Short mmCIF file of C-alpha atoms in Angstrom, two decimals:
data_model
loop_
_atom_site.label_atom_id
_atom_site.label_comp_id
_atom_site.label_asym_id
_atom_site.label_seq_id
_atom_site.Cartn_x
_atom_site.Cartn_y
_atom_site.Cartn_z
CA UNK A 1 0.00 0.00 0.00
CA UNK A 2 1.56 2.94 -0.90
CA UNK A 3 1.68 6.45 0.88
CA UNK A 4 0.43 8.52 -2.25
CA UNK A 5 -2.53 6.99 -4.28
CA UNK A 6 -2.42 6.64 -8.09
CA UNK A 7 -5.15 5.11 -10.31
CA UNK A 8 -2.96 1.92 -11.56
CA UNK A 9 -3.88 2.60 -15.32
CA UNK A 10 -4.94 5.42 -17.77
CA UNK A 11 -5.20 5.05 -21.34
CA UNK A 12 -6.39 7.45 -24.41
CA UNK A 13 -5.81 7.58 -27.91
CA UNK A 14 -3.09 9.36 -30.07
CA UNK A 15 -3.79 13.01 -29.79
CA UNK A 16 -6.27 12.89 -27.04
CA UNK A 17 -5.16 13.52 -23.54
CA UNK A 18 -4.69 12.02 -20.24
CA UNK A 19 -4.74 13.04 -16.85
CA UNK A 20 -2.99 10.94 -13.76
CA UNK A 21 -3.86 11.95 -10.10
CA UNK A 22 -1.97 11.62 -7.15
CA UNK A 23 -3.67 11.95 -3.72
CA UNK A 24 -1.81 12.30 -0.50
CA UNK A 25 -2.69 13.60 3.03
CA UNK A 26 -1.86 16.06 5.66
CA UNK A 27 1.56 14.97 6.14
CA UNK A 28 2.76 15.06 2.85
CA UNK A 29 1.49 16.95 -0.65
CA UNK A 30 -1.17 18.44 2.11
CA UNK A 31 1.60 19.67 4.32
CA UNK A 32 3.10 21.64 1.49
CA UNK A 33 6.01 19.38 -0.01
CA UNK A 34 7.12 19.46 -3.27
CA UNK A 35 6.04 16.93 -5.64
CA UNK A 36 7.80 15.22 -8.46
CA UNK A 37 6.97 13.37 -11.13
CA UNK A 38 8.88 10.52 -13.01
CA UNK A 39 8.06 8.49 -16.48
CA UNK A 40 9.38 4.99 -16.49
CA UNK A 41 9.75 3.03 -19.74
CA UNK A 42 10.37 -0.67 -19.61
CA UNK A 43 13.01 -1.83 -18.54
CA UNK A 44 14.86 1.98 -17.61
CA UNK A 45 15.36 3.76 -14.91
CA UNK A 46 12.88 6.12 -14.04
CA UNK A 47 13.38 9.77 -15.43
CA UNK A 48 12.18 12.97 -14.29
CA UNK A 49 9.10 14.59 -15.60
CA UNK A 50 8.32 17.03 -13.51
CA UNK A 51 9.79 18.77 -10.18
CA UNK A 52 8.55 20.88 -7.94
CA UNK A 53 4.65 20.12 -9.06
CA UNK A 54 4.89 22.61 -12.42
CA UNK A 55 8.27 22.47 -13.68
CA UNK A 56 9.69 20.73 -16.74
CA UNK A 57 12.87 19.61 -16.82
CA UNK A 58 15.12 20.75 -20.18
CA UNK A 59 14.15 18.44 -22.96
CA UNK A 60 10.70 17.40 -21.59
CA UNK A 61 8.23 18.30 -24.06
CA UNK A 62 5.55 20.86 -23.11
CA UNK A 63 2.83 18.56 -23.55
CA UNK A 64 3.31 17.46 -20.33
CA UNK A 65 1.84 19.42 -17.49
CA UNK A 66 2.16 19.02 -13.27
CA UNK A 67 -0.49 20.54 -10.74
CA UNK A 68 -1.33 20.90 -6.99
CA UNK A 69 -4.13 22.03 -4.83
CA UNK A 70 -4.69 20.97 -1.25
CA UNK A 71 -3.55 16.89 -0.81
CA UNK A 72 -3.44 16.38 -4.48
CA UNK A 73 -1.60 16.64 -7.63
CA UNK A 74 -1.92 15.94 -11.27
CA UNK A 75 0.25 15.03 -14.56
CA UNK A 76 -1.75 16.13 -17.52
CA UNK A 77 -0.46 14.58 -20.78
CA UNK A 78 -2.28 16.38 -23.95
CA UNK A 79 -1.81 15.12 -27.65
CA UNK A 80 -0.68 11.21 -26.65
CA UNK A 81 2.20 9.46 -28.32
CA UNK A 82 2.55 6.36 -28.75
CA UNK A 83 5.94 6.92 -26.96
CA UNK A 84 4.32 7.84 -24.13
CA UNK A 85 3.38 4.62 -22.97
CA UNK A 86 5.05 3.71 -19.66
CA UNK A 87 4.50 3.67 -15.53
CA UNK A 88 4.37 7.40 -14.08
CA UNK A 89 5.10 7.95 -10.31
CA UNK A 90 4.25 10.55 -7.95
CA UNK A 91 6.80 11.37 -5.40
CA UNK A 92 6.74 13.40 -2.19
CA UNK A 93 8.07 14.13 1.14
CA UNK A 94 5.93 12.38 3.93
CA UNK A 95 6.67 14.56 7.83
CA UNK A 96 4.89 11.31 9.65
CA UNK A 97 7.17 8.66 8.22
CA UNK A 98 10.33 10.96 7.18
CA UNK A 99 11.30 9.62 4.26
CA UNK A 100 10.94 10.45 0.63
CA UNK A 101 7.48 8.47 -0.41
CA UNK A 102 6.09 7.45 -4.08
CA UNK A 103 2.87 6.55 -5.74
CA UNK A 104 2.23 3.15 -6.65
CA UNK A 105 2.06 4.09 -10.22
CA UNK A 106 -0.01 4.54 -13.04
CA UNK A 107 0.22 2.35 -16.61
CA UNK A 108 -0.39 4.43 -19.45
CA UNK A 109 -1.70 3.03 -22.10
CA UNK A 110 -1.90 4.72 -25.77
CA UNK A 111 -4.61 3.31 -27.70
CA UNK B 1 26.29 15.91 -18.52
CA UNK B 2 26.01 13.78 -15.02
CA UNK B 3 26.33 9.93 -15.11
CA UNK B 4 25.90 7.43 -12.42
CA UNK B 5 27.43 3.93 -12.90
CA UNK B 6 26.42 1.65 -10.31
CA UNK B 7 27.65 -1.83 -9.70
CA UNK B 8 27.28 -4.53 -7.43
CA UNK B 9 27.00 -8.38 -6.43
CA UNK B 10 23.67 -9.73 -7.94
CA UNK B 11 22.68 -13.27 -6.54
CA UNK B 12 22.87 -13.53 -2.92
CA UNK B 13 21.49 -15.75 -0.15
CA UNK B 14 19.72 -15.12 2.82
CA UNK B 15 21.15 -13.46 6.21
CA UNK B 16 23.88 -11.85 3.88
CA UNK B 17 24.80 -8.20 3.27
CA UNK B 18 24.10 -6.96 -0.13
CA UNK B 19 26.46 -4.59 -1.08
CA UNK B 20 26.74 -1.76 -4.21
CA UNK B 21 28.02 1.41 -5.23
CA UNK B 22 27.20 3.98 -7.47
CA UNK B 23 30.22 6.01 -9.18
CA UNK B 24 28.64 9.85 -10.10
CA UNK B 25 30.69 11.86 -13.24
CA UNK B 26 30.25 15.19 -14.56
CA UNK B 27 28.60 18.12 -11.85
CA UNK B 28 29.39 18.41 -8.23
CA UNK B 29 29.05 16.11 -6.41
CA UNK B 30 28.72 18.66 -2.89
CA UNK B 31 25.89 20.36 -3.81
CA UNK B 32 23.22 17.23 -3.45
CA UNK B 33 22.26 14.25 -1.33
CA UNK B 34 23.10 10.95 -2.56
CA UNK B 35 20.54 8.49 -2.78
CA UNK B 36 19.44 4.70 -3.28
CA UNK B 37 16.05 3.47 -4.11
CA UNK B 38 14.40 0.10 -5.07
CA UNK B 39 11.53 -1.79 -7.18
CA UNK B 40 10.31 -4.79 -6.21
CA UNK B 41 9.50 -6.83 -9.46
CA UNK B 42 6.06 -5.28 -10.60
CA UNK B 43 5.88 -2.93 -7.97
CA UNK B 44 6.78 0.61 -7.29
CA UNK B 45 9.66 2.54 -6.25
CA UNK B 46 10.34 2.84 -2.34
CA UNK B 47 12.99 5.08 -0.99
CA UNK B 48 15.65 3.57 1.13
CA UNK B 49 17.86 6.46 2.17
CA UNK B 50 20.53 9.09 1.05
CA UNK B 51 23.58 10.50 1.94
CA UNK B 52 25.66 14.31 1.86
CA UNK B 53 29.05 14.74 0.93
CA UNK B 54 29.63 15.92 4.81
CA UNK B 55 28.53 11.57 5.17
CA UNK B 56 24.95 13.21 6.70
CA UNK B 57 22.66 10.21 6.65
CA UNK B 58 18.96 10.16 6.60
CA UNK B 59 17.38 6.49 6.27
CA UNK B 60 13.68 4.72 5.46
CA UNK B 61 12.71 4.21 9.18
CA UNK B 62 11.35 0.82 7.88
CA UNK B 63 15.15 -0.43 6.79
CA UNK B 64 17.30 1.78 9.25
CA UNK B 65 18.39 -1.46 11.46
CA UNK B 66 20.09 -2.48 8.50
CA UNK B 67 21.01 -0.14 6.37
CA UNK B 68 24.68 1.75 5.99
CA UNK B 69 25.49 4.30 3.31
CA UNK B 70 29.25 6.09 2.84
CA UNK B 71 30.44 8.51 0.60
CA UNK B 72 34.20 8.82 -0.61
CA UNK B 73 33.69 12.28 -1.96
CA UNK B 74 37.91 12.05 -3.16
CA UNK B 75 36.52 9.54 -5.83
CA UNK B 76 33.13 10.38 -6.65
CA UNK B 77 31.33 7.51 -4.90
CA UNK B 78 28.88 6.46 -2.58
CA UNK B 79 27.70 3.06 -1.47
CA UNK B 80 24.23 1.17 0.04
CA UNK B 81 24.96 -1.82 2.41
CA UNK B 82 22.15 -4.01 3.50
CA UNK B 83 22.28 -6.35 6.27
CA UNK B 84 20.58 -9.71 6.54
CA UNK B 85 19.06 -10.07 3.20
CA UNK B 86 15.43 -12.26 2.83
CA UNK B 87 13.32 -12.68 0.08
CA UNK B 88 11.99 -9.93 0.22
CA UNK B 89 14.95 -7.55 -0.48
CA UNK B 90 14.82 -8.87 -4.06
CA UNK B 91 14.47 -5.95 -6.08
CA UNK B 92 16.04 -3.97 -8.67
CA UNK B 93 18.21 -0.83 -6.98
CA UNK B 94 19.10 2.40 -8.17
CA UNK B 95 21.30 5.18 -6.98
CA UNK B 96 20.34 8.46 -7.49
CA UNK B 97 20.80 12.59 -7.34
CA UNK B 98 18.57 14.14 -4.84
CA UNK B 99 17.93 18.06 -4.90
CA UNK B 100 15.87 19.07 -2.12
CA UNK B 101 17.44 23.20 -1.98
CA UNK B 102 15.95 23.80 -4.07
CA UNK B 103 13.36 20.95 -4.87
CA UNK B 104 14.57 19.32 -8.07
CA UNK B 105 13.97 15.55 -7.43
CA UNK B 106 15.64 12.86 -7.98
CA UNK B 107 17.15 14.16 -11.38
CA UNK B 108 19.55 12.06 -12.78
CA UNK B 109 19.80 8.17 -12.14
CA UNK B 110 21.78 5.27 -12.46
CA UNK B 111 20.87 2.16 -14.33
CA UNK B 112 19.86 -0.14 -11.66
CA UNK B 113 21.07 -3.62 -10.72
CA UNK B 114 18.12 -6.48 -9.56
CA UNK B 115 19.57 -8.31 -6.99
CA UNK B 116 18.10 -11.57 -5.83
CA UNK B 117 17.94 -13.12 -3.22
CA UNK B 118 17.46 -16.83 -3.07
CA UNK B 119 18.36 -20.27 -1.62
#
């Protein structure tokens, strides 16, 4: 069971768009702490996507897009690539447990 | 452009130490924490601690009985020991670059090694 809660899969067609949640509490994304997100093809290491809840990385494509409000965040993915398909994580800082914490992850899946 | 090579023993039986290291090039290596992660097979990613260049540790409270990290900032390296491997341990590890000041995430990583543990 993980700390932060993803939906375990998304999918959408080329060109449409997705959208991932993450949901955490009071003691995490609630608390104010940053969160990251990572894309993780098969196989690879997991890359960054997104720090600090908006920001892209250089060479991440603008079609990908972080939010927060309250205990939640969101990775928006508009106009779907094939490439795109892989496992996404969440990833926060949890005060309760101290220690870095992750979603369970979410499959994206490009129709 | 920053590069971590990480290497390590990959088969090991239970009640031993499992033992890697992670060699970082390119960017300083004072200016972050040091970190190592792992995935269980089909599962997610779970943080298992980091270290500083000053050899500052800050562990997973659920593996801090048996974990050790160093850092030999003269060569660019820093190292994960686990104690008293089980089953369960089996997983595929990665070291990685941790900005928290400011809050860049884990930004660069290295390839990962699955280590297994078994009988």
């Amino acid at each position: 069971q993980s700390v932060l809660t993803q939906p375990p899969s998304v999918s959408g067609a080329p060109g449409q768009g997705a959208t991932i949640s993450c949901t955490g509490n009071t003691s995490n994304i609630g608390a104010g702490y940053n969160v990251h997100w990572y894309q993780q093809l098969p196989g690879a290491a997991p890359k960054l996507l997104i720090y600090a809840n908006t920001n892209r990385p250089s060479g991440v494509p603008d079609r990908f897009s972080g939010s927060k409000s309250g205990t939640s965040a969101s990775l928006a993915i508009t106009g779907l690539q094939p490439e795109d398909e892989a496992d996404y994580y969440c990833q926060s800082y949890d005060s309760s447990l101290s220690a870095w914490v992750f979603g369970g992850g979410t499959k994206l899946t490009v129709l | 452009q920053v590069q971590l090579q990480q290497w390590g023993a990959g088969l090991l039986k239970p009640s031993e130490t499992l033992s890697l290291t992670c060699a970082v090039s390119g960017g300083s290596f004072t200016d972050y924490s040091w970190t190592w992660l792992r995935q269980s097979p089909g599962k997610g990613l779970e943080w298992i601690g980091e270290v500083r260049h000053d050899g500052l540790t800050n562990y997973n409270p659920s593996l801090k009985s048996r974990v050790t990290m160093s850092i030999d900032t003269s060569k660019n390296l820093f190292s994960l020991s686990l104690m008293s491997v089980t089953a369960a341990d089996t997983a595929v590890y990665f070291c990685a670059r941790n900005s928290s000041v400011p809050p860049l995430g884990f930004d660069f990583w290295g390839q990962g090694t699955l280590v297994t543990v078994s009988s």
